[in-house]
mmCIF file of C-alpha atoms in Angstrom:
data_model
loop_
_atom_site.group_PDB
_atom_site.id
_atom_site.type_symbol
_atom_site.label_atom_id
_atom_site.label_comp_id
_atom_site.label_asym_id
_atom_site.label_seq_id
_atom_site.Cartn_x
_atom_site.Cartn_y
_atom_site.Cartn_z
ATOM 1 C CA UNK A 30 -48.238 70.058 11.024
ATOM 2 C CA UNK A 31 -45.156 67.321 11.467
ATOM 3 C CA UNK A 32 -42.108 68.261 9.965
ATOM 4 C CA UNK A 33 -39.001 70.303 10.277
ATOM 5 C CA UNK A 34 -38.539 73.993 10.614
ATOM 6 C CA UNK A 35 -35.825 76.323 11.157
ATOM 7 C CA UNK A 36 -35.905 79.946 12.247
ATOM 8 C CA UNK A 37 -35.056 82.748 11.602
ATOM 9 C CA UNK A 38 -35.282 82.198 7.498
ATOM 10 C CA UNK A 39 -33.477 85.060 6.799
ATOM 11 C CA UNK A 40 -30.753 86.550 9.093
ATOM 12 C CA UNK A 41 -28.216 89.667 8.636
ATOM 13 C CA UNK A 42 -25.615 90.434 11.059
ATOM 14 C CA UNK A 43 -22.421 92.181 11.894
ATOM 15 C CA UNK A 44 -19.084 90.531 12.024
ATOM 16 C CA UNK A 45 -18.237 89.373 15.634
ATOM 17 C CA UNK A 46 -21.862 89.090 17.001
ATOM 18 C CA UNK A 47 -23.143 85.560 18.383
ATOM 19 C CA UNK A 48 -26.109 84.394 16.145
ATOM 20 C CA UNK A 49 -27.938 81.306 16.768
ATOM 21 C CA UNK A 50 -30.075 79.523 14.316
ATOM 22 C CA UNK A 51 -32.889 77.373 15.171
ATOM 23 C CA UNK A 52 -33.809 73.732 14.075
ATOM 24 C CA UNK A 53 -37.069 71.862 15.313
ATOM 25 C CA UNK A 54 -38.430 68.720 14.052
ATOM 26 C CA UNK A 55 -41.650 66.964 15.064
ATOM 27 C CA UNK A 56 -40.908 63.367 13.926
ATOM 28 C CA UNK A 57 -38.715 62.333 17.260
ATOM 29 C CA UNK A 58 -35.674 61.298 14.540
ATOM 30 C CA UNK A 59 -32.662 60.291 16.369
ATOM 31 C CA UNK A 60 -30.355 61.905 14.086
ATOM 32 C CA UNK A 61 -29.939 65.418 13.121
ATOM 33 C CA UNK A 62 -27.837 67.330 10.999
ATOM 34 C CA UNK A 63 -26.256 71.104 10.283
ATOM 35 C CA UNK A 64 -25.038 71.892 6.749
ATOM 36 C CA UNK A 65 -23.761 75.011 4.867
ATOM 37 C CA UNK A 66 -24.298 75.406 1.274
ATOM 38 C CA UNK A 67 -22.260 77.679 -0.604
ATOM 39 C CA UNK A 68 -21.582 77.952 -4.319
ATOM 40 C CA UNK A 69 -18.911 75.490 -5.709
ATOM 41 C CA UNK A 70 -19.104 73.491 -2.579
ATOM 42 C CA UNK A 71 -22.294 71.311 -2.358
ATOM 43 C CA UNK A 72 -23.587 70.717 1.175
ATOM 44 C CA UNK A 73 -21.132 70.286 4.086
ATOM 45 C CA UNK A 74 -21.670 69.009 7.377
ATOM 46 C CA UNK A 75 -20.926 71.268 10.644
ATOM 47 C CA UNK A 76 -22.229 69.225 13.147
ATOM 48 C CA UNK A 77 -24.427 66.350 13.552
ATOM 49 C CA UNK A 78 -26.299 64.454 16.579
ATOM 50 C CA UNK A 79 -27.124 61.026 16.936
ATOM 51 C CA UNK A 80 -29.502 61.450 19.842
ATOM 52 C CA UNK A 81 -30.088 63.911 22.820
ATOM 53 C CA UNK A 82 -26.836 64.856 24.583
ATOM 54 C CA UNK A 83 -24.784 63.406 21.697
ATOM 55 C CA UNK A 84 -23.019 65.533 19.263
ATOM 56 C CA UNK A 85 -20.103 65.326 16.982
ATOM 57 C CA UNK A 86 -17.963 67.350 14.581
ATOM 58 C CA UNK A 87 -18.767 67.112 10.941
ATOM 59 C CA UNK A 88 -16.093 68.476 8.210
ATOM 60 C CA UNK A 89 -16.406 72.440 8.889
ATOM 61 C CA UNK A 90 -17.158 72.813 12.732
ATOM 62 C CA UNK A 91 -14.848 75.621 13.807
ATOM 63 C CA UNK A 92 -16.416 78.632 14.838
ATOM 64 C CA UNK A 93 -19.878 76.883 15.249
ATOM 65 C CA UNK A 94 -21.038 75.343 18.477
ATOM 66 C CA UNK A 95 -24.239 72.940 18.893
ATOM 67 C CA UNK A 96 -26.326 71.240 21.734
ATOM 68 C CA UNK A 97 -29.140 69.071 21.727
ATOM 69 C CA UNK A 98 -30.961 68.513 25.129
ATOM 70 C CA UNK A 99 -34.076 67.633 23.812
ATOM 71 C CA UNK A 100 -34.257 65.191 20.935
ATOM 72 C CA UNK A 101 -36.704 67.833 19.137
ATOM 73 C CA UNK A 102 -34.384 70.668 18.980
ATOM 74 C CA UNK A 103 -30.768 71.000 17.476
ATOM 75 C CA UNK A 104 -29.545 74.733 17.482
ATOM 76 C CA UNK A 105 -26.478 76.071 16.067
ATOM 77 C CA UNK A 106 -24.510 78.958 17.428
ATOM 78 C CA UNK A 107 -21.668 81.120 15.508
ATOM 79 C CA UNK A 108 -19.940 82.284 18.621
ATOM 80 C CA UNK A 109 -18.490 85.472 16.699
ATOM 81 C CA UNK A 110 -19.949 85.545 13.257
ATOM 82 C CA UNK A 111 -17.284 85.992 10.145
ATOM 83 C CA UNK A 112 -18.131 87.093 6.686
ATOM 84 C CA UNK A 113 -17.093 83.448 5.682
ATOM 85 C CA UNK A 114 -19.966 82.020 7.513
ATOM 86 C CA UNK A 115 -22.152 83.988 5.068
ATOM 87 C CA UNK A 116 -24.155 80.904 3.778
ATOM 88 C CA UNK A 117 -27.358 79.035 3.795
ATOM 89 C CA UNK A 118 -27.704 76.742 6.497
ATOM 90 C CA UNK A 119 -29.767 73.794 6.268
ATOM 91 C CA UNK A 120 -30.930 71.587 9.148
ATOM 92 C CA UNK A 121 -31.702 67.851 8.566
ATOM 93 C CA UNK A 122 -33.483 65.220 10.476
ATOM 94 C CA UNK A 123 -33.133 61.088 9.978
ATOM 95 C CA UNK A 124 -33.982 58.188 11.603
ATOM 96 C CA UNK A 125 -31.440 56.442 10.178
ATOM 97 C CA UNK A 126 -28.210 57.371 8.092
ATOM 98 C CA UNK A 127 -30.119 57.108 4.602
ATOM 99 C CA UNK A 128 -32.982 59.401 3.809
ATOM 100 C CA UNK A 129 -32.369 62.849 5.172
ATOM 101 C CA UNK A 130 -35.485 65.468 5.480
ATOM 102 C CA UNK A 131 -34.263 68.791 5.109
ATOM 103 C CA UNK A 132 -35.614 72.084 6.613
ATOM 104 C CA UNK A 133 -36.284 74.858 4.572
ATOM 105 C CA UNK A 134 -32.825 76.429 5.326
ATOM 106 C CA UNK A 135 -31.739 79.943 6.807
ATOM 107 C CA UNK A 136 -29.869 82.239 4.723
ATOM 108 C CA UNK A 137 -27.227 84.026 6.627
ATOM 109 C CA UNK A 138 -25.408 87.431 5.600
ATOM 110 C CA UNK A 139 -22.660 88.500 7.946
ATOM 111 C CA UNK A 140 -21.650 92.322 7.142
ATOM 112 C CA UNK B 1 -9.876 65.564 -6.227
ATOM 113 C CA UNK B 2 -13.431 65.869 -4.634
ATOM 114 C CA UNK B 3 -15.025 62.895 -3.093
ATOM 115 C CA UNK B 4 -18.426 63.128 -5.470
ATOM 116 C CA UNK B 5 -18.173 65.044 -8.560
ATOM 117 C CA UNK B 6 -20.731 66.095 -10.893
ATOM 118 C CA UNK B 7 -21.162 68.078 -14.266
ATOM 119 C CA UNK B 8 -22.417 71.300 -12.790
ATOM 120 C CA UNK B 9 -24.386 72.007 -16.233
ATOM 121 C CA UNK B 10 -26.545 73.621 -17.110
ATOM 122 C CA UNK B 11 -28.149 70.854 -19.125
ATOM 123 C CA UNK B 12 -30.660 72.648 -21.449
ATOM 124 C CA UNK B 13 -33.071 70.199 -22.801
ATOM 125 C CA UNK B 14 -36.902 70.377 -24.653
ATOM 126 C CA UNK B 15 -39.745 68.703 -23.110
ATOM 127 C CA UNK B 16 -40.016 65.021 -23.698
ATOM 128 C CA UNK B 17 -36.454 64.641 -24.148
ATOM 129 C CA UNK B 18 -34.067 61.996 -22.346
ATOM 130 C CA UNK B 19 -31.519 63.322 -20.163
ATOM 131 C CA UNK B 20 -28.678 61.518 -18.241
ATOM 132 C CA UNK B 21 -26.447 62.753 -15.417
ATOM 133 C CA UNK B 22 -23.486 60.739 -13.952
ATOM 134 C CA UNK B 23 -21.874 61.252 -10.814
ATOM 135 C CA UNK B 24 -18.391 60.090 -9.912
ATOM 136 C CA UNK B 25 -17.236 59.142 -6.252
ATOM 137 C CA UNK B 26 -13.532 58.324 -5.156
ATOM 138 C CA UNK B 27 -14.012 56.372 -2.220
ATOM 139 C CA UNK B 28 -14.135 52.591 -2.865
ATOM 140 C CA UNK B 29 -15.238 51.536 0.197
ATOM 141 C CA UNK B 30 -18.583 53.816 -0.251
ATOM 142 C CA UNK B 31 -21.664 51.825 0.537
ATOM 143 C CA UNK B 32 -25.147 53.748 -0.438
ATOM 144 C CA UNK B 33 -25.826 56.169 -3.239
ATOM 145 C CA UNK B 34 -28.509 58.829 -3.545
ATOM 146 C CA UNK B 35 -29.934 61.293 -5.861
ATOM 147 C CA UNK B 36 -31.671 64.065 -4.339
ATOM 148 C CA UNK B 37 -33.555 67.071 -5.782
ATOM 149 C CA UNK B 38 -33.135 70.763 -5.314
ATOM 150 C CA UNK B 39 -35.239 73.449 -6.434
ATOM 151 C CA UNK B 40 -33.869 76.964 -6.807
ATOM 152 C CA UNK B 41 -33.386 78.129 -3.059
ATOM 153 C CA UNK B 42 -35.217 75.396 -1.303
ATOM 154 C CA UNK B 43 -33.946 72.686 0.494
ATOM 155 C CA UNK B 44 -32.915 68.915 -0.819
ATOM 156 C CA UNK B 45 -35.429 66.223 -1.038
ATOM 157 C CA UNK B 46 -34.589 62.577 -1.702
ATOM 158 C CA UNK B 47 -35.334 61.682 -5.438
ATOM 159 C CA UNK B 48 -34.411 58.106 -5.234
ATOM 160 C CA UNK B 49 -31.891 55.393 -3.408
ATOM 161 C CA UNK B 50 -29.727 54.002 -6.370
ATOM 162 C CA UNK B 51 -29.118 50.014 -5.954
ATOM 163 C CA UNK B 52 -26.597 47.657 -7.156
ATOM 164 C CA UNK B 53 -29.054 46.243 -9.696
ATOM 165 C CA UNK B 54 -30.008 49.347 -10.769
ATOM 166 C CA UNK B 55 -33.698 50.823 -10.043
ATOM 167 C CA UNK B 56 -36.442 52.457 -11.902
ATOM 168 C CA UNK B 57 -39.024 54.986 -10.163
ATOM 169 C CA UNK B 58 -41.483 56.084 -13.022
ATOM 170 C CA UNK B 59 -39.666 58.073 -15.618
ATOM 171 C CA UNK B 60 -36.302 58.081 -13.634
ATOM 172 C CA UNK B 61 -33.725 55.363 -13.701
ATOM 173 C CA UNK B 62 -30.797 55.272 -11.560
ATOM 174 C CA UNK B 63 -27.931 52.899 -11.768
ATOM 175 C CA UNK B 64 -24.537 52.304 -9.810
ATOM 176 C CA UNK B 65 -21.211 50.785 -11.588
ATOM 177 C CA UNK B 66 -19.360 49.853 -8.778
ATOM 178 C CA UNK B 67 -16.188 48.855 -10.819
ATOM 179 C CA UNK B 68 -15.792 52.382 -12.516
ATOM 180 C CA UNK B 69 -17.315 54.289 -9.202
ATOM 181 C CA UNK B 70 -20.223 56.321 -10.948
ATOM 182 C CA UNK B 71 -23.685 56.656 -10.520
ATOM 183 C CA UNK B 72 -26.115 57.744 -13.169
ATOM 184 C CA UNK B 73 -29.702 59.105 -13.303
ATOM 185 C CA UNK B 74 -31.730 58.812 -16.353
ATOM 186 C CA UNK B 75 -34.783 60.878 -16.698
ATOM 187 C CA UNK B 76 -37.267 60.351 -19.875
ATOM 188 C CA UNK B 77 -40.009 62.234 -21.076
ATOM 189 C CA UNK B 78 -38.568 65.187 -19.344
ATOM 190 C CA UNK B 79 -41.181 67.814 -17.878
ATOM 191 C CA UNK B 80 -40.855 71.456 -17.148
ATOM 192 C CA UNK B 81 -41.499 70.200 -13.813
ATOM 193 C CA UNK B 82 -38.209 68.354 -13.764
ATOM 194 C CA UNK B 83 -36.244 71.830 -13.978
ATOM 195 C CA UNK B 84 -34.157 71.438 -10.682
ATOM 196 C CA UNK B 85 -30.605 70.655 -9.319
ATOM 197 C CA UNK B 86 -29.789 67.145 -8.906
ATOM 198 C CA UNK B 87 -27.450 66.261 -6.190
ATOM 199 C CA UNK B 88 -25.433 63.092 -6.152
ATOM 200 C CA UNK B 89 -25.052 61.798 -2.252
ATOM 201 C CA UNK B 90 -22.793 58.990 -1.318
ATOM 202 C CA UNK B 91 -22.663 57.372 2.047
ATOM 203 C CA UNK B 92 -19.605 56.152 3.530
ATOM 204 C CA UNK B 93 -18.977 54.439 6.917
ATOM 205 C CA UNK B 94 -15.621 54.950 9.051
ATOM 206 C CA UNK B 95 -14.486 52.794 11.877
ATOM 207 C CA UNK B 96 -15.251 54.204 15.019
ATOM 208 C CA UNK B 97 -17.362 57.021 13.832
ATOM 209 C CA UNK B 98 -20.830 57.309 12.035
ATOM 210 C CA UNK B 99 -21.506 57.124 8.594
ATOM 211 C CA UNK B 100 -20.781 60.131 6.410
ATOM 212 C CA UNK B 101 -23.352 61.607 3.565
ATOM 213 C CA UNK B 102 -21.096 63.291 1.031
ATOM 214 C CA UNK B 103 -22.883 65.707 -1.472
ATOM 215 C CA UNK B 104 -22.225 66.448 -5.022
ATOM 216 C CA UNK B 105 -22.230 70.184 -6.062
ATOM 217 C CA UNK B 106 -25.295 69.189 -8.076
ATOM 218 C CA UNK B 107 -25.989 69.226 -11.821
ATOM 219 C CA UNK B 108 -28.627 72.138 -12.527
ATOM 220 C CA UNK B 109 -31.404 70.551 -15.624
ATOM 221 C CA UNK B 110 -33.475 73.046 -17.288
ATOM 222 C CA UNK B 111 -36.375 72.052 -19.337
ATOM 223 C CA UNK B 112 -38.060 73.908 -21.757
ATOM 224 C CA UNK B 113 -40.990 74.121 -24.241
#
């Protein structure tokens, strides 16, 4: 089915470990985004990509790395996880900068 | 001051009631405005865009007041299924960079029997 998927849906890891969250979309949307959602903060943009091989920082990029070698995939890596990175992570895609379509989210807990 | 501010609620209303949410934004250069809906523990989904002239989609009416920098969402004849968190979203373009979407923290609506 067409859409946007994220994996894993739930992840528990330990401080200092590297974690990669996967995002895959089947619409061939140009734009892809990574957000984190925390109580009291709303959705905050971590990184975005306007096309394959083009990425840029959002509001809270520190501690995260992204890549976009293929249009459909946009993985997010936490290089050395910290407790403050415990959050719900949403990937989104869009053909333009108006309507964004969100994936189901990944709940990450860093112990 | 937050770029986008919303009353977190919760707004508890009986079925059939009319309820309104407001959202204020700080950047007068913001260009586009949206309401997203987010169900508990689910992803946000676009509910409607907000146009300068105001727009209606069934029981939902959105309005924009650029002078006072706020947008509103009115829900008529509330249904149990309207229970959700409503996110106010503002798009702003910046010179030399891509547009930025800023999300409010959301207003929670609980519709009861």
